[in-house]
Coordinates of N, CA and C in Angstrom, one line a residue:
M1 N 118.0 113.1 83.5 CA 117.3 113.5 84.9 C 117.7 115.2 85.2
S2 N 116.9 116.0 85.3 CA 117.4 117.3 85.5 C 118.0 117.5 86.9
E3 N 118.8 118.7 87.0 CA 119.4 118.9 88.3 C 118.5 119.3 89.2
E4 N 116.9 119.6 89.1 CA 116.4 119.8 90.0 C 115.6 118.5 90.5
E5 N 115.5 117.3 90.0 CA 115.1 116.1 90.3 C 115.9 115.6 91.7
P6 N 115.3 115.2 92.6 CA 115.9 114.5 93.7 C 116.8 113.1 93.3
R7 N 117.9 112.8 93.7 CA 118.6 111.7 93.4 C 118.7 111.0 94.7
E8 N 118.7 109.4 94.5 CA 119.0 108.7 95.6 C 120.5 109.0 96.4
P9 N 120.4 109.2 97.1 CA 122.0 109.3 97.9 C 122.8 108.2 97.8
S10 N 124.0 108.2 97.9 CA 125.0 107.3 97.7 C 124.9 106.5 98.9
R11 N 125.9 105.3 99.1 CA 125.9 104.7 100.2 C 126.6 105.4 101.3
E12 N 127.7 106.1 100.8 CA 128.4 106.9 101.8 C 127.4 108.1 102.3
E13 N 126.8 108.6 101.4 CA 125.8 109.9 101.9 C 125.0 109.2 102.9
R14 N 124.3 107.8 102.9 CA 123.4 107.2 103.7 C 124.2 107.0 105.1
A15 N 125.4 106.7 104.9 CA 126.0 106.1 105.8 C 126.3 107.3 107.2
T16 N 126.4 108.6 106.7 CA 126.8 110.0 107.2 C 125.5 110.9 107.7
A17 N 124.5 110.6 106.8 CA 123.3 111.6 106.6 C 122.4 111.3 108.3
P18 N 121.7 112.4 108.5 CA 121.0 112.2 109.8 C 119.8 111.6 109.2
G19 N 119.3 110.8 110.5 CA 117.9 110.0 110.0 C 116.5 110.5 110.6
D20 N 116.6 111.8 111.1 CA 115.6 112.4 111.6 C 114.5 112.9 110.6
V21 N 115.0 113.3 109.5 CA 114.5 114.3 108.4 C 113.1 113.4 108.1
G22 N 113.5 112.2 107.7 CA 112.4 111.1 107.2 C 111.0 111.0 108.0
R23 N 111.6 110.9 109.7 CA 110.7 110.9 110.4 C 109.6 112.3 110.5
R24 N 110.4 113.4 110.4 CA 109.7 114.6 110.4 C 108.7 115.0 109.1
V25 N 109.6 114.4 108.1 CA 108.6 114.6 107.0 C 107.2 113.7 107.2
A26 N 107.4 112.3 107.4 CA 106.1 111.6 107.6 C 105.3 112.2 108.7
A27 N 105.9 112.7 110.0 CA 104.8 113.2 110.8 C 104.1 114.5 110.5
R28 N 104.8 115.2 109.8 CA 104.3 116.5 109.2 C 103.1 116.0 108.1
R29 N 103.5 115.1 107.1 CA 102.5 114.7 106.2 C 101.1 114.1 106.9
E30 N 101.3 113.4 107.9 CA 100.2 112.6 108.6 C 99.4 113.7 109.1
E31 N 100.3 114.7 110.0 CA 99.7 115.8 110.5 C 98.4 116.6 109.6
L32 N 99.0 116.8 108.5 CA 98.1 117.5 107.4 C 97.0 116.7 106.7
G33 N 97.1 115.1 107.0 CA 96.3 114.3 106.6 C 96.5 114.0 104.8
L34 N 97.9 114.1 104.4 CA 98.1 114.1 103.2 C 98.6 112.7 102.7
S35 N 98.7 112.0 101.8 CA 99.3 110.8 101.1 C 100.5 110.9 100.6
R36 N 101.5 110.1 100.6 CA 102.8 110.5 100.0 C 102.4 110.7 98.5
H37 N 101.5 110.3 98.0 CA 101.3 110.9 96.4 C 101.0 112.2 96.0
E38 N 100.2 112.7 97.3 CA 99.7 114.0 97.2 C 100.9 115.0 97.5
V39 N 101.9 114.6 98.6 CA 103.1 115.3 98.8 C 103.9 115.2 97.5
A40 N 104.0 114.0 96.9 CA 104.8 113.9 95.5 C 104.5 115.0 94.8
E41 N 103.0 115.1 94.4 CA 102.7 116.0 93.5 C 102.9 117.2 93.9
R42 N 102.8 117.8 94.9 CA 103.0 119.2 95.7 C 104.6 119.4 95.5
S43 N 105.2 118.6 95.6 CA 106.6 118.9 95.6 C 107.5 118.6 94.2
G44 N 106.8 118.0 93.2 CA 107.3 117.6 91.9 C 108.4 116.5 91.8
S45 N 107.7 115.6 92.8 CA 108.8 114.4 92.7 C 107.8 113.0 92.7
A46 N 108.6 111.9 92.7 CA 107.9 110.5 92.5 C 107.3 110.1 93.9
T47 N 106.4 109.5 94.0 CA 106.1 108.7 95.2 C 107.1 108.0 95.8
T48 N 107.4 107.1 95.1 CA 108.5 106.2 95.5 C 109.6 106.9 96.1
Y49 N 110.0 108.3 96.0 CA 111.0 109.0 96.3 C 110.7 109.4 97.8
I50 N 109.5 109.9 97.8 CA 109.0 110.3 99.2 C 108.9 109.1 100.2
Q51 N 108.5 107.9 99.7 CA 108.5 106.6 100.6 C 109.8 106.6 100.9
Y52 N 110.9 106.6 99.9 CA 112.5 106.2 100.4 C 112.8 107.3 101.5
L53 N 112.5 108.5 101.2 CA 112.8 109.5 102.1 C 112.2 109.3 103.7
E54 N 111.1 108.8 103.5 CA 110.5 108.5 105.0 C 111.3 107.5 105.7
E55 N 111.6 106.6 104.9 CA 111.7 105.2 105.5 C 113.5 104.9 105.5
Q56 N 114.2 105.6 104.9 CA 115.7 105.6 104.8 C 116.3 106.8 105.2
Q57 N 117.5 106.4 105.8 CA 118.4 107.6 106.2 C 118.6 108.4 104.9
S58 N 118.2 109.7 104.8 CA 118.8 110.4 103.6 C 118.7 111.8 103.9
M59 N 119.4 112.8 102.9 CA 119.4 114.1 103.0 C 119.3 114.6 101.8
P60 N 118.1 115.2 101.2 CA 118.1 115.5 99.8 C 118.8 116.7 99.8
S61 N 118.8 117.2 98.7 CA 119.5 118.7 98.2 C 118.6 119.9 98.8
M62 N 119.4 120.9 99.2 CA 118.4 122.0 99.7 C 117.6 122.5 98.6
S63 N 117.4 122.5 97.4 CA 116.5 123.1 96.5 C 115.2 121.9 96.9
F64 N 115.4 120.6 96.7 CA 114.4 119.8 97.0 C 113.9 119.9 98.4
M65 N 114.6 120.1 99.3 CA 113.9 120.6 100.7 C 113.1 121.8 100.9
L66 N 113.6 122.7 99.9 CA 112.5 124.0 100.0 C 111.4 123.5 99.1
R67 N 111.3 122.9 98.3 CA 110.1 122.4 97.5 C 109.3 121.6 98.6
L68 N 110.0 120.7 99.2 CA 109.3 119.8 99.9 C 108.7 120.6 101.3
A69 N 109.4 121.6 102.0 CA 108.8 122.3 103.0 C 107.5 123.2 102.5
N70 N 107.8 123.4 101.3 CA 106.7 124.3 100.7 C 105.3 123.5 100.6
A71 N 105.6 122.1 100.2 CA 104.5 121.3 99.8 C 103.7 120.9 101.3
L72 N 104.3 120.9 102.4 CA 104.2 120.4 103.8 C 103.7 121.8 104.4
D73 N 103.7 123.0 104.0 CA 103.6 123.9 104.7 C 104.1 124.4 105.8
T74 N 105.4 124.1 105.7 CA 106.2 124.3 106.8 C 107.8 124.9 106.6
T75 N 108.8 124.8 107.2 CA 109.9 125.3 106.9 C 111.0 124.4 106.9
V76 N 112.0 124.5 106.2 CA 113.2 123.5 106.1 C 113.8 123.3 107.3
S77 N 114.0 124.4 108.2 CA 114.4 124.1 109.6 C 113.6 123.1 110.5
E78 N 112.1 123.2 110.3 CA 111.4 122.4 110.9 C 111.5 121.1 110.4
L79 N 111.9 120.9 109.4 CA 111.9 119.4 108.9 C 113.3 118.6 109.2
T80 N 114.2 119.8 109.2 CA 115.7 119.1 109.6 C 116.0 119.2 110.9
G81 N 115.2 119.7 111.8 CA 115.5 120.0 113.2 C 116.4 121.1 113.6
S82 N 116.9 121.9 112.8 CA 117.9 122.9 113.0 C 117.5 124.0 114.2
N83 N 116.0 123.9 114.4 CA 115.4 124.9 115.2 C 114.9 124.3 116.5
M84 N 115.5 123.0 116.9 CA 115.0 122.4 118.0 C 115.5 123.2 119.3
D85 N 116.4 123.7 119.5 CA 116.9 124.4 120.6 C 116.4 125.8 120.7
L86 N 115.3 126.5 119.7 CA 114.7 127.8 119.7 C 113.6 127.2 120.8
P87 N 113.4 128.5 121.7 CA 112.2 128.4 122.2 C 110.9 128.5 121.6
P88 N 109.9 127.8 122.1 CA 108.5 127.6 121.3 C 107.9 129.3 121.1
G89 N 107.1 129.5 120.1 CA 106.4 130.6 120.1 C 107.1 131.8 119.8
T90 N 108.3 131.5 118.8 CA 109.0 132.8 118.5 C 108.6 133.0 117.0
G91 N 107.8 132.0 116.3 CA 107.3 132.2 114.9 C 106.4 133.6 114.8
H92 N 106.2 134.1 113.6 CA 105.4 135.2 113.2 C 103.8 134.5 113.5
A93 N 103.0 135.5 113.9 CA 101.6 135.3 113.7 C 101.2 135.1 112.6
G94 N 100.2 133.8 112.4 CA 99.6 133.4 111.0 C 98.7 134.6 110.4
Y95 N 98.3 134.0 109.2 CA 97.3 135.3 108.6 C 95.8 134.7 108.6
H96 N 95.1 135.5 109.1 CA 93.8 135.0 109.2 C 93.6 133.9 110.3
S97 N 94.1 134.1 111.6 CA 94.2 133.1 112.5 C 92.4 133.3 113.3
Q98 N 92.6 132.2 114.0 CA 91.0 132.1 114.4 C 91.1 131.4 115.7
L99 N 90.5 131.9 117.0 CA 90.6 131.3 118.2 C 89.3 130.8 118.4
I100 N 89.4 129.4 118.6 CA 88.4 128.8 118.7 C 88.5 127.8 120.1
E101 N 87.0 127.8 120.6 CA 87.0 127.3 121.9 C 86.8 125.9 121.7
L102 N 87.4 124.7 122.6 CA 87.4 123.5 122.4 C 86.2 122.9 123.5
S103 N 85.6 121.9 122.9 CA 84.7 121.1 123.8 C 85.1 120.5 124.8
A104 N 84.3 119.8 126.0 CA 85.0 118.9 126.6 C 85.3 117.6 126.3
D105 N 84.9 117.3 125.5 CA 85.5 115.9 124.7 C 86.4 116.1 123.9
E106 N 86.7 117.4 123.2 CA 87.9 117.7 122.6 C 89.0 117.8 123.4
C107 N 88.8 118.4 124.6 CA 89.7 118.6 125.8 C 90.5 117.0 126.3
R108 N 89.4 116.2 126.4 CA 89.7 114.9 126.8 C 90.8 114.4 125.8
E109 N 90.1 114.3 124.4 CA 91.0 113.7 123.4 C 92.3 114.2 123.5
L110 N 92.6 115.7 123.4 CA 93.7 116.0 123.3 C 95.0 115.6 124.7
L111 N 94.2 115.6 125.8 CA 94.7 115.3 126.7 C 95.5 113.8 126.9
S112 N 94.7 113.0 126.0 CA 95.2 111.5 125.9 C 96.2 111.4 124.9
T113 N 96.5 112.4 124.3 CA 97.5 112.5 123.1 C 99.1 112.6 123.8
H114 N 99.1 113.6 124.9 CA 100.5 113.8 125.5 C 101.0 113.3 126.7
G115 N 101.9 113.3 127.1 CA 102.6 112.8 128.3 C 103.3 113.7 129.5
V116 N 103.2 114.7 129.0 CA 103.9 115.7 130.1 C 103.0 116.8 130.2
G117 N 102.6 117.4 131.2 CA 101.7 118.6 131.5 C 102.6 119.4 132.6
R118 N 101.8 120.3 132.9 CA 102.1 121.4 133.9 C 101.0 121.4 135.1
I119 N 101.4 121.1 136.2 CA 100.4 121.3 137.7 C 100.9 122.5 138.0
A120 N 99.6 123.4 138.7 CA 99.5 124.6 139.5 C 99.4 123.9 140.9
V121 N 100.3 124.4 141.6 CA 99.7 124.0 143.1 C 100.1 125.1 144.2
S122 N 99.5 125.2 145.3 CA 100.0 126.3 146.3 C 100.9 125.7 147.2
T123 N 101.7 126.5 147.8 CA 102.9 125.7 148.4 C 103.1 126.8 149.5
T124 N 104.0 126.6 150.5 CA 104.5 127.5 151.7 C 105.0 128.6 151.3
E125 N 105.5 128.3 150.2 CA 106.3 129.7 149.3 C 105.4 130.7 148.5
G126 N 104.3 129.9 148.2 CA 103.6 130.4 147.2 C 103.1 129.6 145.9
P127 N 102.5 130.1 145.1 CA 102.0 129.2 143.9 C 103.2 129.0 143.1
S128 N 102.9 127.7 142.6 CA 104.2 127.1 142.1 C 103.6 126.2 140.7
V129 N 104.4 126.2 139.5 CA 103.8 125.4 138.4 C 105.2 124.6 138.1
V130 N 105.0 123.5 138.1 CA 105.9 122.4 137.8 C 105.5 121.3 136.6
P131 N 106.3 120.8 135.8 CA 105.8 119.8 135.0 C 106.1 118.4 135.5
V132 N 105.1 117.6 134.8 CA 105.2 116.2 135.4 C 104.8 115.3 134.3
N133 N 105.2 114.3 134.1 CA 104.7 113.2 133.4 C 103.5 112.6 133.7
Y134 N 102.6 112.4 132.9 CA 101.2 111.9 133.5 C 100.7 110.8 132.3
V135 N 99.5 110.2 133.0 CA 98.9 109.3 131.9 C 97.4 109.3 132.4
V136 N 96.5 109.3 131.1 CA 95.1 109.4 131.4 C 94.7 107.9 131.6
V137 N 93.8 107.9 132.8 CA 93.1 106.6 133.0 C 91.7 106.7 133.3
G138 N 90.9 106.2 132.2 CA 89.6 106.6 132.5 C 89.5 108.2 132.2
S139 N 88.7 108.7 133.4 CA 88.5 109.9 133.6 C 89.5 110.5 134.4
L140 N 90.5 110.1 134.9 CA 91.4 110.7 135.7 C 92.7 110.9 135.0
L141 N 93.3 112.0 135.5 CA 94.9 112.1 135.3 C 95.6 111.7 136.2
A142 N 96.9 110.9 136.0 CA 97.6 110.4 136.9 C 99.0 110.8 136.9
F143 N 99.8 111.1 138.1 CA 101.0 111.6 137.7 C 101.9 111.0 139.0
R144 N 103.2 110.8 139.0 CA 104.0 110.4 140.2 C 105.0 111.5 140.9
A145 N 104.9 111.5 141.9 CA 105.8 112.5 142.7 C 106.7 111.7 143.8
A146 N 107.8 112.8 144.2 CA 108.4 112.2 145.3 C 107.7 112.8 146.6
A147 N 107.9 112.1 147.5 CA 107.2 112.6 148.9 C 108.0 113.8 149.4
G148 N 107.0 114.7 149.5 CA 107.6 116.0 150.0 C 107.9 117.0 148.7
A149 N 107.9 116.5 147.6 CA 108.2 117.5 146.3 C 107.2 118.3 146.1
T150 N 107.2 119.5 145.1 CA 106.3 120.4 145.0 C 105.0 119.4 144.3
P151 N 105.0 118.5 143.4 CA 103.8 118.2 142.8 C 103.0 117.4 144.0
A152 N 103.7 116.9 144.9 CA 102.9 115.8 146.4 C 102.1 117.1 147.0
A153 N 102.4 118.3 147.0 CA 101.6 119.3 147.5 C 100.3 119.4 147.2
A154 N 99.9 118.8 145.8 CA 98.9 118.9 145.2 C 97.6 118.1 146.1
A155 N 98.1 117.0 146.9 CA 97.0 116.1 147.3 C 96.0 116.8 148.2
G156 N 94.9 116.6 148.1 CA 93.7 117.2 149.1 C 93.4 118.3 148.6
H157 N 94.1 119.1 147.4 CA 93.6 120.6 147.2 C 92.9 120.4 145.8
T158 N 92.3 121.5 145.4 CA 91.9 121.8 144.0 C 92.9 122.3 143.3
V159 N 93.5 121.9 142.3 CA 94.5 122.3 141.5 C 94.3 122.4 139.8
A160 N 95.2 123.0 139.1 CA 94.8 123.3 137.5 C 96.0 122.7 136.9
F161 N 95.6 122.1 136.0 CA 96.6 121.1 135.1 C 96.4 121.5 134.0
E162 N 97.6 121.6 133.0 CA 97.7 122.5 131.9 C 98.5 121.8 130.8
V163 N 98.0 121.2 129.7 CA 98.5 120.6 128.5 C 98.5 121.3 127.3
D164 N 99.7 121.7 126.5 CA 99.5 122.3 125.3 C 100.4 121.9 124.4
H165 N 100.2 122.4 122.9 CA 101.1 122.2 121.8 C 101.0 123.1 121.1
I166 N 102.5 123.6 120.7 CA 102.7 124.7 119.7 C 103.3 124.5 118.5
D167 N 102.9 124.9 117.4 CA 103.3 124.5 116.1 C 103.9 125.8 115.4
D168 N 105.0 126.0 115.7 CA 105.8 127.2 115.1 C 105.8 127.4 113.6
A169 N 105.7 126.3 113.1 CA 105.9 126.2 111.6 C 104.7 126.9 111.1
L170 N 103.7 126.8 111.8 CA 102.2 127.5 111.3 C 101.8 128.5 112.2
S171 N 102.4 128.6 113.4 CA 101.9 129.6 114.2 C 100.8 129.6 114.6
Q172 N 100.5 128.1 115.2 CA 99.0 127.7 115.5 C 99.5 126.7 116.9
G173 N 98.2 126.5 117.5 CA 98.6 125.2 118.5 C 97.2 125.4 119.4
W174 N 97.3 124.8 120.6 CA 96.1 124.4 121.4 C 96.6 124.4 123.0
S175 N 95.7 124.7 123.9 CA 95.8 124.5 125.3 C 94.7 124.0 126.0
V176 N 95.1 123.0 126.8 CA 93.7 122.6 127.6 C 93.9 122.5 128.9
L177 N 93.0 123.1 130.1 CA 93.5 123.4 131.3 C 92.2 122.5 131.9
A178 N 92.7 121.6 132.9 CA 91.7 120.9 133.7 C 92.1 121.2 135.2
T179 N 90.7 121.3 135.8 CA 90.7 121.9 137.1 C 90.1 120.6 138.0
G180 N 90.3 120.3 139.1 CA 89.9 119.4 140.1 C 90.7 119.0 141.3
T181 N 90.0 118.1 142.3 CA 90.8 117.9 143.2 C 91.8 116.7 143.1
A182 N 93.1 117.0 143.8 CA 94.1 115.9 143.6 C 93.9 115.0 144.7
S183 N 94.2 113.8 144.6 CA 93.9 112.8 145.7 C 95.5 111.7 145.6
T184 N 95.7 111.4 146.7 CA 96.9 110.4 146.8 C 96.3 109.1 146.6
V185 N 97.1 108.2 145.8 CA 96.7 106.8 145.6 C 97.2 106.0 146.5
T186 N 96.5 105.3 147.4 CA 96.8 104.4 148.5 C 96.7 102.8 148.2
D187 N 95.6 102.6 147.2 CA 95.3 101.2 146.9 C 96.5 100.6 146.3
P188 N 97.1 99.4 146.7 CA 98.4 98.8 146.2 C 98.0 98.2 144.8
N189 N 96.6 97.9 144.6 CA 96.3 97.3 143.2 C 96.3 98.5 142.2
V190 N 95.6 99.6 142.7 CA 95.7 100.9 141.8 C 96.9 101.2 141.3
V191 N 98.0 101.2 142.5 CA 99.2 101.7 142.2 C 100.0 100.5 141.2
Q192 N 99.8 99.6 141.5 CA 100.5 98.4 140.3 C 99.6 98.7 139.1
H193 N 98.4 98.9 138.7 CA 97.7 99.1 137.6 C 98.4 100.4 137.0
L194 N 98.6 101.6 137.7 CA 99.0 102.8 137.2 C 100.6 102.5 136.6
N195 N 101.5 101.9 137.5 CA 102.5 101.6 137.0 C 102.6 100.8 135.6
E196 N 101.8 100.0 135.3 CA 101.7 99.2 134.5 C 101.4 100.0 133.0
V197 N 100.5 100.8 133.5 CA 99.9 101.7 131.9 C 100.8 103.0 131.7
A198 N 101.6 103.3 132.7 CA 102.4 104.5 132.7 C 103.4 104.4 131.3
Y199 N 103.3 105.3 130.3 CA 104.2 105.4 129.3 C 105.5 105.2 129.8
T200 N 105.9 106.0 130.7 CA 107.2 105.8 131.3 C 107.6 106.2 132.5
D201 N 108.9 106.2 133.1 CA 109.2 106.5 134.4 C 109.3 108.0 134.6
P202 N 109.4 108.4 135.4 CA 109.2 110.0 135.4 C 110.6 110.3 134.9
W203 N 110.7 111.2 134.3 CA 112.1 111.7 133.2 C 113.4 112.2 134.7
P204 N 112.8 112.8 135.6 CA 114.0 113.1 136.2 C 114.3 112.0 137.3
D205 N 115.6 112.2 137.6 CA 116.3 111.0 138.3 C 115.8 111.2 139.9
G206 N 116.0 110.0 140.4 CA 115.3 109.9 141.9 C 114.2 109.2 141.8
R207 N 113.6 108.5 143.2 CA 112.6 107.8 143.4 C 111.4 108.8 143.5
R208 N 110.4 108.2 142.6 CA 109.0 109.1 142.8 C 108.0 107.9 142.6
D209 N 107.8 107.4 143.8 CA 106.7 106.2 144.1 C 105.4 106.5 144.4
L210 N 105.4 108.1 144.5 CA 103.9 108.5 145.4 C 103.1 109.0 143.9
W211 N 102.0 107.9 143.7 CA 101.1 108.5 142.7 C 99.8 109.2 143.3
L212 N 99.7 110.1 142.4 CA 98.3 111.2 142.5 C 97.2 110.9 141.3
T213 N 96.3 111.4 141.8 CA 95.4 111.2 140.6 C 94.6 112.9 140.5
I214 N 94.3 113.4 139.7 CA 93.1 114.2 139.4 C 91.9 113.9 138.7
A215 N 90.8 114.2 139.5 CA 89.3 114.1 138.9 C 88.9 115.2 138.5
P216 N 88.9 115.6 137.0 CA 88.9 117.0 136.5 C 87.3 117.2 136.9
T217 N 86.8 118.3 137.3 CA 85.5 118.8 137.6 C 85.0 119.9 136.2
R218 N 86.3 120.6 135.7 CA 86.3 121.4 134.7 C 87.1 121.1 133.6
L219 N 86.8 121.1 132.4 CA 87.9 121.1 131.5 C 87.4 122.2 130.1
T220 N 88.6 123.0 130.1 CA 88.1 124.0 129.2 C 89.6 124.0 128.2
G221 N 89.6 124.7 126.8 CA 90.4 124.7 126.0 C 90.4 125.4 124.9
R222 N 91.5 126.0 124.2 CA 91.1 126.9 123.0 C 92.3 126.5 122.1
R223 N 91.9 126.6 120.9 CA 92.8 126.4 119.5 C 93.1 127.6 118.8
I224 N 94.4 127.7 118.5 CA 94.4 128.6 117.5 C 94.6 128.3 116.1
H225 N 93.8 128.4 115.1 CA 93.7 127.9 114.0 C 94.0 129.0 113.0
V226 N 94.9 128.6 112.0 CA 95.4 129.4 110.9 C 95.1 129.2 109.7
R227 N 94.0 130.2 109.0 CA 93.6 129.4 107.8 C 94.5 129.8 106.5
Q228 N 95.5 130.9 106.9 CA 96.5 131.0 105.7 C 97.8 131.2 106.5
S229 N 99.0 130.5 106.2 CA 100.3 130.6 107.2 C 101.1 131.8 106.8
H230 N 100.8 132.3 105.7 CA 101.3 133.4 105.3 C 100.5 134.6 104.8
A231 N 100.8 135.8 104.9 CA 99.9 136.9 104.3 C 100.3 136.7 103.0
P232 N 99.4 136.9 102.0 CA 99.4 137.3 100.4 C 100.3 138.3 100.0
P233 N 100.9 138.2 99.0 CA 102.1 139.5 98.7 C 101.1 140.4 98.1
S234 N 101.7 141.7 98.6 CA 101.0 142.7 98.3 C 101.4 143.2 96.8
G235 N 100.3 143.9 96.5 CA 100.3 144.5 95.1 C 99.8 143.7 94.1

């Protein structure tokens, strides 16, 4: 075995290694639509090792992590999570990026993939934008708020609701903006249904029993697509 080939970690290494590397590798591979075999070929390893890496707690050598990051068109920091505390959007602009307008159907599909969005409302102190946990139910966006809190001020008004995703590794991402009238949910049966289909309780502490829905009358979105992550070498 050459020293460049990845090795299976010892029992001691598996006991102390972080378990998120495999999860991030699998997520990135699926995002790119690659099979384990394709990633193995790109990184010069075995398919069985890629499977082991994704399913077990392991920390490969730095030389292999560099090859794996290159195979997945990302960075070692992204795969190891060492940049988790960095603010999004600090990556360099991609080479040959393209701004694409999204259709209403594409916007609806992207809205259904997320669970946190930002609602823009008018308050007595002026415009305000706050994040909320939300769920898509049919054609409606639904979220919970505490009575008297800023999100609750949306009731009866036309509001804007925004969801986005930023991929710093590739300097690309998308954003979706929904505008429509927000309404308070008063039907107990509807409230019960929303409680059942919600992904999670609201993340902040405290009671947030007031359900509101937004019926989008306009959906717009844009995506930045990068045809090459890095500029070709000069010369």
